[in-house]
mmCIF file of C-alpha atoms in Angstrom:
data_model
loop_
_atom_site.group_PDB
_atom_site.id
_atom_site.type_symbol
_atom_site.label_atom_id
_atom_site.label_comp_id
_atom_site.label_asym_id
_atom_site.label_seq_id
_atom_site.Cartn_x
_atom_site.Cartn_y
_atom_site.Cartn_z
ATOM 1 C CA UNK U 147 48.994 121.251 119.307
ATOM 2 C CA UNK U 148 49.008 117.743 117.838
ATOM 3 C CA UNK U 149 46.088 116.911 115.552
ATOM 4 C CA UNK U 150 44.011 113.820 116.154
ATOM 5 C CA UNK U 151 44.415 110.948 113.669
ATOM 6 C CA UNK U 152 40.936 111.674 112.302
ATOM 7 C CA UNK U 153 41.744 115.338 111.688
ATOM 8 C CA UNK U 154 45.100 114.454 110.131
ATOM 9 C CA UNK U 155 43.413 111.886 107.887
ATOM 10 C CA UNK U 156 40.961 114.486 106.616
ATOM 11 C CA UNK U 157 43.879 116.779 105.793
ATOM 12 C CA UNK U 158 45.656 113.974 103.958
ATOM 13 C CA UNK U 159 42.565 113.207 101.895
ATOM 14 C CA UNK U 160 42.240 116.874 100.939
ATOM 15 C CA UNK U 161 45.749 116.558 99.479
ATOM 16 C CA UNK U 162 44.891 113.377 97.601
ATOM 17 C CA UNK U 163 46.756 111.077 100.005
ATOM 18 C CA UNK U 164 43.971 108.559 100.522
ATOM 19 C CA UNK U 165 46.203 105.534 101.134
ATOM 20 C CA UNK U 166 48.148 107.379 103.811
ATOM 21 C CA UNK U 167 44.924 108.554 105.439
ATOM 22 C CA UNK U 168 43.489 105.040 105.521
ATOM 23 C CA UNK U 169 46.675 103.602 107.004
ATOM 24 C CA UNK U 170 46.681 106.265 109.706
ATOM 25 C CA UNK U 171 43.021 105.690 110.595
ATOM 26 C CA UNK U 172 43.311 101.910 110.594
ATOM 27 C CA UNK U 173 46.301 102.057 112.939
ATOM 28 C CA UNK U 174 44.475 104.456 115.249
ATOM 29 C CA UNK U 175 41.327 102.324 115.140
ATOM 30 C CA UNK U 176 43.338 99.253 116.092
ATOM 31 C CA UNK U 177 44.456 101.168 119.191
ATOM 32 C CA UNK U 178 40.838 101.934 120.088
ATOM 33 C CA UNK U 179 40.694 105.553 118.877
ATOM 34 C CA UNK U 180 36.939 106.159 118.827
ATOM 35 C CA UNK U 181 37.068 109.116 116.425
ATOM 36 C CA UNK U 182 39.141 107.084 113.964
ATOM 37 C CA UNK U 183 36.590 104.275 114.139
ATOM 38 C CA UNK U 184 33.774 106.730 113.481
ATOM 39 C CA UNK U 185 35.599 108.393 110.582
ATOM 40 C CA UNK U 186 36.287 105.044 108.937
ATOM 41 C CA UNK U 187 32.654 104.033 109.374
ATOM 42 C CA UNK U 188 31.454 107.257 107.751
ATOM 43 C CA UNK U 189 33.804 106.790 104.802
ATOM 44 C CA UNK U 190 32.685 103.206 104.245
ATOM 45 C CA UNK U 191 29.066 104.331 104.385
ATOM 46 C CA UNK U 192 29.546 107.249 101.998
ATOM 47 C CA UNK U 193 31.520 105.279 99.449
ATOM 48 C CA UNK U 194 33.263 108.280 97.902
ATOM 49 C CA UNK U 195 36.737 108.135 99.473
ATOM 50 C CA UNK U 196 36.761 104.327 99.672
ATOM 51 C CA UNK U 197 34.423 101.746 98.163
ATOM 52 C CA UNK U 198 31.163 101.457 100.063
ATOM 53 C CA UNK U 199 31.087 98.543 102.506
ATOM 54 C CA UNK U 200 27.998 98.698 104.701
ATOM 55 C CA UNK U 201 28.833 95.549 106.644
ATOM 56 C CA UNK U 202 32.302 96.802 107.561
ATOM 57 C CA UNK U 203 30.832 100.192 108.449
ATOM 58 C CA UNK U 204 28.412 98.508 110.851
ATOM 59 C CA UNK U 205 31.302 96.626 112.481
ATOM 60 C CA UNK U 206 33.276 99.838 112.945
ATOM 61 C CA UNK U 207 30.243 101.640 114.364
ATOM 62 C CA UNK U 208 29.637 98.852 116.861
ATOM 63 C CA UNK U 209 33.228 99.155 118.069
ATOM 64 C CA UNK U 210 32.852 102.933 118.413
ATOM 65 C CA UNK U 211 29.617 102.482 120.344
ATOM 66 C CA UNK U 212 31.285 100.043 122.736
ATOM 67 C CA UNK U 213 33.814 102.773 123.563
ATOM 68 C CA UNK U 214 31.083 105.352 124.095
ATOM 69 C CA UNK U 215 30.676 107.367 120.872
ATOM 70 C CA UNK U 216 27.168 108.886 121.038
ATOM 71 C CA UNK U 217 26.796 109.742 117.338
ATOM 72 C CA UNK U 218 27.938 106.246 116.404
ATOM 73 C CA UNK U 219 25.201 104.827 118.625
ATOM 74 C CA UNK U 220 22.491 106.860 116.885
ATOM 75 C CA UNK U 221 23.802 105.870 113.460
ATOM 76 C CA UNK U 222 23.974 102.194 114.443
ATOM 77 C CA UNK U 223 20.339 102.391 115.552
ATOM 78 C CA UNK U 224 19.272 103.828 112.191
ATOM 79 C CA UNK U 225 21.152 101.206 110.180
ATOM 80 C CA UNK U 226 19.848 98.391 112.359
ATOM 81 C CA UNK U 227 16.267 99.505 111.754
ATOM 82 C CA UNK U 228 16.533 99.913 107.979
ATOM 83 C CA UNK U 229 18.768 96.912 107.367
ATOM 84 C CA UNK U 230 21.789 98.659 105.867
ATOM 85 C CA UNK U 231 24.706 96.235 106.081
ATOM 86 C CA UNK U 232 22.570 93.548 107.687
ATOM 87 C CA UNK U 233 19.019 92.398 108.263
ATOM 88 C CA UNK U 234 16.399 95.017 109.134
ATOM 89 C CA UNK U 235 15.667 94.607 112.837
ATOM 90 C CA UNK U 236 13.173 97.037 114.367
ATOM 91 C CA UNK U 237 13.022 95.321 117.800
ATOM 92 C CA UNK U 238 16.813 95.260 117.941
ATOM 93 C CA UNK U 239 17.031 98.914 116.947
ATOM 94 C CA UNK U 240 14.443 99.852 119.561
ATOM 95 C CA UNK U 241 16.430 98.012 122.225
ATOM 96 C CA UNK U 242 19.554 99.943 121.191
ATOM 97 C CA UNK U 243 17.608 103.210 121.376
ATOM 98 C CA UNK U 244 16.434 102.410 124.892
ATOM 99 C CA UNK U 245 20.042 101.783 125.910
ATOM 100 C CA UNK U 246 21.234 105.026 124.324
ATOM 101 C CA UNK U 247 18.391 106.959 125.968
ATOM 102 C CA UNK U 248 19.797 106.226 129.417
ATOM 103 C CA UNK U 249 22.426 108.930 128.916
ATOM 104 C CA UNK U 250 21.716 110.747 125.642
ATOM 105 C CA UNK U 251 19.000 113.449 125.528
ATOM 106 C CA UNK U 252 18.692 113.140 121.737
ATOM 107 C CA UNK U 253 17.912 109.442 122.071
ATOM 108 C CA UNK U 254 15.519 110.254 124.914
ATOM 109 C CA UNK U 255 13.579 112.613 122.661
ATOM 110 C CA UNK U 256 13.367 110.033 119.883
ATOM 111 C CA UNK U 257 12.231 107.338 122.291
ATOM 112 C CA UNK U 258 9.477 109.576 123.666
ATOM 113 C CA UNK U 259 8.121 110.130 120.155
ATOM 114 C CA UNK U 260 8.237 106.413 119.366
ATOM 115 C CA UNK U 261 6.452 105.490 122.583
ATOM 116 C CA UNK U 262 3.657 107.934 121.728
ATOM 117 C CA UNK U 263 3.002 106.204 118.385
ATOM 118 C CA UNK U 264 0.390 103.516 117.728
ATOM 119 C CA UNK U 265 2.705 101.032 116.005
ATOM 120 C CA UNK U 266 3.201 97.283 115.915
ATOM 121 C CA UNK U 267 6.315 95.296 116.789
ATOM 122 C CA UNK U 268 7.822 96.061 113.368
ATOM 123 C CA UNK U 269 7.252 99.815 113.640
ATOM 124 C CA UNK U 270 4.296 99.832 111.224
ATOM 125 C CA UNK U 271 1.181 101.907 112.020
ATOM 126 C CA UNK U 272 -1.773 100.204 113.657
ATOM 127 C CA UNK U 273 -4.281 102.870 112.616
ATOM 128 C CA UNK U 274 -4.430 105.517 109.887
ATOM 129 C CA UNK U 275 -6.558 108.636 109.365
ATOM 130 C CA UNK U 276 -9.703 108.329 107.271
ATOM 131 C CA UNK U 277 -8.805 109.410 103.718
ATOM 132 C CA UNK U 278 -10.572 112.241 101.904
ATOM 133 C CA UNK U 279 -10.826 112.114 98.108
ATOM 134 C CA UNK U 280 -9.984 115.571 96.789
ATOM 135 C CA UNK U 281 -9.939 114.766 93.084
ATOM 136 C CA UNK U 282 -10.449 111.785 90.764
ATOM 137 C CA UNK U 283 -8.433 113.256 87.889
ATOM 138 C CA UNK U 284 -5.790 113.879 88.999
ATOM 139 C CA UNK U 285 -6.014 111.146 91.631
ATOM 140 C CA UNK U 286 -5.462 113.138 94.839
ATOM 141 C CA UNK U 287 -6.274 111.948 98.359
ATOM 142 C CA UNK U 288 -5.766 113.724 101.687
ATOM 143 C CA UNK U 289 -5.019 111.989 104.992
ATOM 144 C CA UNK U 290 -5.747 114.563 107.716
ATOM 145 C CA UNK U 291 -3.261 114.826 110.580
ATOM 146 C CA UNK U 292 -1.139 111.901 109.438
ATOM 147 C CA UNK U 293 1.748 113.309 111.504
ATOM 148 C CA UNK U 294 1.484 114.935 114.920
ATOM 149 C CA UNK U 295 2.896 118.397 115.567
ATOM 150 C CA UNK U 296 5.763 116.839 117.536
ATOM 151 C CA UNK U 297 6.585 114.465 114.674
ATOM 152 C CA UNK U 298 6.545 117.354 112.195
ATOM 153 C CA UNK U 299 8.864 119.358 114.449
ATOM 154 C CA UNK U 300 11.219 116.386 114.671
ATOM 155 C CA UNK U 301 11.538 116.175 110.891
ATOM 156 C CA UNK U 302 12.204 119.896 110.599
ATOM 157 C CA UNK U 303 14.788 119.630 113.363
ATOM 158 C CA UNK U 304 16.599 116.714 111.722
ATOM 159 C CA UNK U 305 16.746 118.609 108.438
ATOM 160 C CA UNK U 306 17.552 122.083 109.736
ATOM 161 C CA UNK U 307 21.350 121.762 109.780
ATOM 162 C CA UNK U 308 21.495 119.993 106.397
ATOM 163 C CA UNK U 309 19.405 122.333 104.240
ATOM 164 C CA UNK U 310 20.851 123.403 100.910
ATOM 165 C CA UNK U 311 19.409 124.835 97.683
ATOM 166 C CA UNK U 312 17.026 122.380 96.019
ATOM 167 C CA UNK U 313 18.372 119.922 93.451
ATOM 168 C CA UNK U 314 16.891 117.623 90.828
ATOM 169 C CA UNK U 315 18.026 114.585 88.836
ATOM 170 C CA UNK U 316 19.378 115.558 85.406
ATOM 171 C CA UNK U 317 17.590 113.164 82.990
ATOM 172 C CA UNK U 318 20.585 113.191 80.646
ATOM 173 C CA UNK U 319 23.225 112.202 83.180
ATOM 174 C CA UNK U 320 21.294 110.816 86.152
ATOM 175 C CA UNK U 321 23.185 113.236 88.408
ATOM 176 C CA UNK U 322 21.762 115.758 90.861
ATOM 177 C CA UNK U 323 21.909 119.389 89.684
ATOM 178 C CA UNK U 324 20.603 122.746 90.934
ATOM 179 C CA UNK U 325 16.826 122.732 90.566
ATOM 180 C CA UNK U 326 15.692 124.960 87.683
ATOM 181 C CA UNK U 327 12.107 125.525 88.882
ATOM 182 C CA UNK U 328 12.113 124.936 92.646
ATOM 183 C CA UNK U 329 13.645 127.723 94.697
ATOM 184 C CA UNK U 330 13.358 126.216 98.165
ATOM 185 C CA UNK U 331 16.061 124.872 100.448
ATOM 186 C CA UNK U 332 15.951 121.171 101.186
ATOM 187 C CA UNK U 333 17.685 117.974 102.165
ATOM 188 C CA UNK U 334 17.095 114.236 101.940
ATOM 189 C CA UNK U 335 17.193 112.164 105.121
ATOM 190 C CA UNK U 336 19.258 109.227 103.908
ATOM 191 C CA UNK U 337 19.556 105.813 105.557
ATOM 192 C CA UNK U 338 22.406 106.813 107.895
ATOM 193 C CA UNK U 339 20.185 109.528 109.417
ATOM 194 C CA UNK U 340 16.890 107.653 109.242
ATOM 195 C CA UNK U 341 16.354 107.469 112.984
ATOM 196 C CA UNK U 342 13.536 105.359 114.381
ATOM 197 C CA UNK U 343 11.092 108.259 114.301
ATOM 198 C CA UNK U 344 11.806 108.892 110.613
ATOM 199 C CA UNK U 345 11.672 105.157 109.900
ATOM 200 C CA UNK U 346 8.259 104.831 111.539
ATOM 201 C CA UNK U 347 6.972 107.857 109.634
ATOM 202 C CA UNK U 348 8.249 106.377 106.373
ATOM 203 C CA UNK U 349 6.301 103.219 107.208
ATOM 204 C CA UNK U 350 3.221 105.352 107.745
ATOM 205 C CA UNK U 351 3.744 106.950 104.330
ATOM 206 C CA UNK U 352 4.073 103.505 102.748
ATOM 207 C CA UNK U 353 0.828 102.443 104.416
ATOM 208 C CA UNK U 354 -1.269 105.346 103.130
ATOM 209 C CA UNK U 355 0.149 104.972 99.618
ATOM 210 C CA UNK U 356 -0.345 101.210 99.539
ATOM 211 C CA UNK U 357 3.322 100.598 98.751
ATOM 212 C CA UNK U 358 6.317 98.882 100.303
ATOM 213 C CA UNK U 359 8.639 101.060 102.354
ATOM 214 C CA UNK U 360 11.517 99.966 100.101
ATOM 215 C CA UNK U 361 9.885 101.713 97.126
ATOM 216 C CA UNK U 362 10.264 105.151 98.694
ATOM 217 C CA UNK U 363 13.127 107.505 97.975
ATOM 218 C CA UNK U 364 14.759 109.029 101.070
ATOM 219 C CA UNK U 365 12.365 111.456 102.725
ATOM 220 C CA UNK U 366 13.051 114.987 101.488
ATOM 221 C CA UNK U 367 12.415 117.998 103.722
ATOM 222 C CA UNK U 368 11.850 121.369 102.048
ATOM 223 C CA UNK U 369 11.690 124.883 103.455
ATOM 224 C CA UNK U 370 10.108 127.667 101.437
ATOM 225 C CA UNK U 371 10.667 131.260 102.522
ATOM 226 C CA UNK U 372 8.902 134.365 101.156
ATOM 227 C CA UNK U 373 9.106 134.449 97.370
ATOM 228 C CA UNK U 374 10.174 130.822 97.061
ATOM 229 C CA UNK U 375 8.023 128.372 95.139
ATOM 230 C CA UNK U 376 7.903 125.218 93.049
ATOM 231 C CA UNK U 377 6.667 126.098 89.596
ATOM 232 C CA UNK U 378 4.316 123.861 87.623
ATOM 233 C CA UNK U 379 5.924 120.446 87.094
ATOM 234 C CA UNK U 380 5.569 116.669 86.949
ATOM 235 C CA UNK U 381 7.276 114.443 89.529
ATOM 236 C CA UNK U 382 8.104 111.689 87.051
ATOM 237 C CA UNK U 383 11.652 111.284 85.716
ATOM 238 C CA UNK U 384 12.128 111.201 81.971
ATOM 239 C CA UNK U 385 12.918 107.700 80.645
ATOM 240 C CA UNK U 386 13.436 106.275 84.146
ATOM 241 C CA UNK U 387 13.628 102.483 84.235
ATOM 242 C CA UNK U 388 12.123 102.515 87.728
ATOM 243 C CA UNK U 389 9.601 105.316 87.459
ATOM 244 C CA UNK U 390 8.022 107.365 90.215
ATOM 245 C CA UNK U 391 4.450 106.107 90.526
ATOM 246 C CA UNK U 392 3.207 108.281 93.380
ATOM 247 C CA UNK U 393 4.100 111.261 95.525
ATOM 248 C CA UNK U 394 3.293 111.864 99.185
ATOM 249 C CA UNK U 395 3.431 115.422 100.531
ATOM 250 C CA UNK U 396 3.170 116.149 104.252
ATOM 251 C CA UNK U 397 2.737 119.725 105.413
ATOM 252 C CA UNK U 398 4.884 120.127 108.514
ATOM 253 C CA UNK U 399 3.515 123.471 109.679
ATOM 254 C CA UNK U 400 0.925 126.149 109.040
ATOM 255 C CA UNK U 401 0.441 129.816 109.863
ATOM 256 C CA UNK U 402 2.397 131.167 106.884
ATOM 257 C CA UNK U 403 1.076 133.038 103.868
ATOM 258 C CA UNK U 404 0.699 131.427 100.447
ATOM 259 C CA UNK U 405 2.340 128.085 99.704
ATOM 260 C CA UNK U 406 -0.794 126.319 98.460
ATOM 261 C CA UNK U 407 -0.470 123.171 96.334
ATOM 262 C CA UNK U 408 -2.226 123.601 93.008
ATOM 263 C CA UNK U 409 -3.330 121.042 90.400
ATOM 264 C CA UNK U 410 -4.593 123.097 87.431
ATOM 265 C CA UNK U 411 -6.016 120.096 85.537
ATOM 266 C CA UNK U 412 -8.347 119.328 88.420
ATOM 267 C CA UNK U 413 -9.046 122.961 89.283
ATOM 268 C CA UNK U 414 -7.763 121.996 92.729
ATOM 269 C CA UNK U 415 -5.922 124.248 95.161
ATOM 270 C CA UNK U 416 -4.994 122.764 98.542
ATOM 271 C CA UNK U 417 -4.433 125.002 101.546
ATOM 272 C CA UNK U 418 -1.696 123.453 103.713
ATOM 273 C CA UNK U 419 -2.607 122.278 107.202
ATOM 274 C CA UNK U 420 0.084 121.094 109.580
ATOM 275 C CA UNK U 421 0.317 117.290 109.716
ATOM 276 C CA UNK U 422 -1.916 116.649 106.696
ATOM 277 C CA UNK U 423 -0.648 114.325 103.957
ATOM 278 C CA UNK U 424 -1.522 114.471 100.273
ATOM 279 C CA UNK U 425 -1.110 111.368 98.088
ATOM 280 C CA UNK U 426 -1.342 111.565 94.321
ATOM 281 C CA UNK U 427 -0.555 109.164 91.503
ATOM 282 C CA UNK U 428 1.896 110.206 88.821
ATOM 283 C CA UNK U 429 1.104 107.446 86.305
ATOM 284 C CA UNK U 430 -2.143 106.372 84.685
ATOM 285 C CA UNK U 431 -3.447 102.838 85.108
ATOM 286 C CA UNK U 432 -1.777 101.793 81.851
ATOM 287 C CA UNK U 433 1.600 103.079 83.082
ATOM 288 C CA UNK U 434 1.744 106.307 81.092
ATOM 289 C CA UNK U 435 2.745 109.595 82.695
ATOM 290 C CA UNK U 436 -0.386 111.212 84.095
ATOM 291 C CA UNK U 437 -0.303 114.728 82.700
ATOM 292 C CA UNK U 438 -3.125 115.729 85.032
ATOM 293 C CA UNK U 439 -0.740 115.232 87.983
ATOM 294 C CA UNK U 440 1.168 118.357 86.954
ATOM 295 C CA UNK U 441 1.176 120.600 90.008
ATOM 296 C CA UNK U 442 2.790 123.626 91.605
ATOM 297 C CA UNK U 443 3.740 124.862 95.048
ATOM 298 C CA UNK U 444 2.593 128.474 94.990
ATOM 299 C CA UNK U 445 4.912 131.207 96.300
ATOM 300 C CA UNK U 446 5.111 131.739 100.033
ATOM 301 C CA UNK U 447 4.183 135.321 100.872
ATOM 302 C CA UNK U 448 5.127 135.432 104.552
ATOM 303 C CA UNK U 449 6.688 133.159 107.126
ATOM 304 C CA UNK U 450 8.229 129.804 106.240
ATOM 305 C CA UNK U 451 6.580 126.691 104.830
ATOM 306 C CA UNK U 452 8.029 123.304 105.804
ATOM 307 C CA UNK U 453 7.139 120.294 103.686
ATOM 308 C CA UNK U 454 8.116 116.615 103.647
ATOM 309 C CA UNK U 455 8.090 114.832 100.289
ATOM 310 C CA UNK U 456 8.508 111.146 99.543
ATOM 311 C CA UNK U 457 8.646 110.082 95.909
ATOM 312 C CA UNK U 458 7.651 106.448 95.455
ATOM 313 C CA UNK U 459 9.026 104.213 92.711
ATOM 314 C CA UNK U 460 7.424 101.292 90.897
ATOM 315 C CA UNK U 461 9.967 98.870 92.378
ATOM 316 C CA UNK U 462 12.232 98.845 95.457
ATOM 317 C CA UNK U 463 15.309 101.054 95.279
ATOM 318 C CA UNK U 464 18.722 101.150 96.913
ATOM 319 C CA UNK U 465 18.595 104.281 99.102
ATOM 320 C CA UNK U 466 22.390 104.461 99.121
ATOM 321 C CA UNK U 467 22.493 105.205 95.400
ATOM 322 C CA UNK U 468 20.180 108.239 95.644
ATOM 323 C CA UNK U 469 21.564 111.451 97.153
#
């Protein structure tokens, strides 16, 4: 059986024949091969096989969408909303989602969640929960029921097929390595997978933290099973030029044993409640690392704990440079 150009290209790349793979895909794309168009778009987005070119990737995705590639349509919607390879355009992305929802059940589910949200024409929240101050030192605030149960389930569903053992940035190299103190499984929802639901939730996180959405690292989803935990730690990164200034935790479920969030300096232990968000500052007012923000995720004793985490930097970041 003859392999498709996309499958053959992947085989060529595995053998180090990148030029041959690109020539094959470009020829197939010129003939309207939708899988070749999608594969090229993914490579130009990832930037590992070829140099990253977000604008070209968007062009290739649009061509794939015009031929009927469903996954390309969902990716184009995400990139349109967050402005990768072009200007951020929430109304345009929403219009694309409505078009995709005519035939795609995944898009239909996303659209239903968006239509249930109280958001403005840019996707930002119109209302927020009333905050509860849990501690002054460390500075910890809770926003009850920031996310609905359906929104929490959506995040867990997006992450479920991408989970892998937790990683952390090595302060010596700046690379991601296996996490030495967190034993959960997790994944980051990067810009190519930041569907409109995730984008709107990231805007909600920015609103409760008083920051710009561009300051947030890609939303990380974590799953802790029995025995897994996050030992006592700080969220700041040693010697970072663009330091983490705040952390937002959102508990995506409840009904499991253990898994409390503990801040020893404040004698504070938080019992997770599904949909609740916790915001805490990681720096003092003079910009020093706030040692009182040291915290732990206690071991889960039964069931599974799902958590969303968004680390927020002092200045905007390029989400494509963070895994």
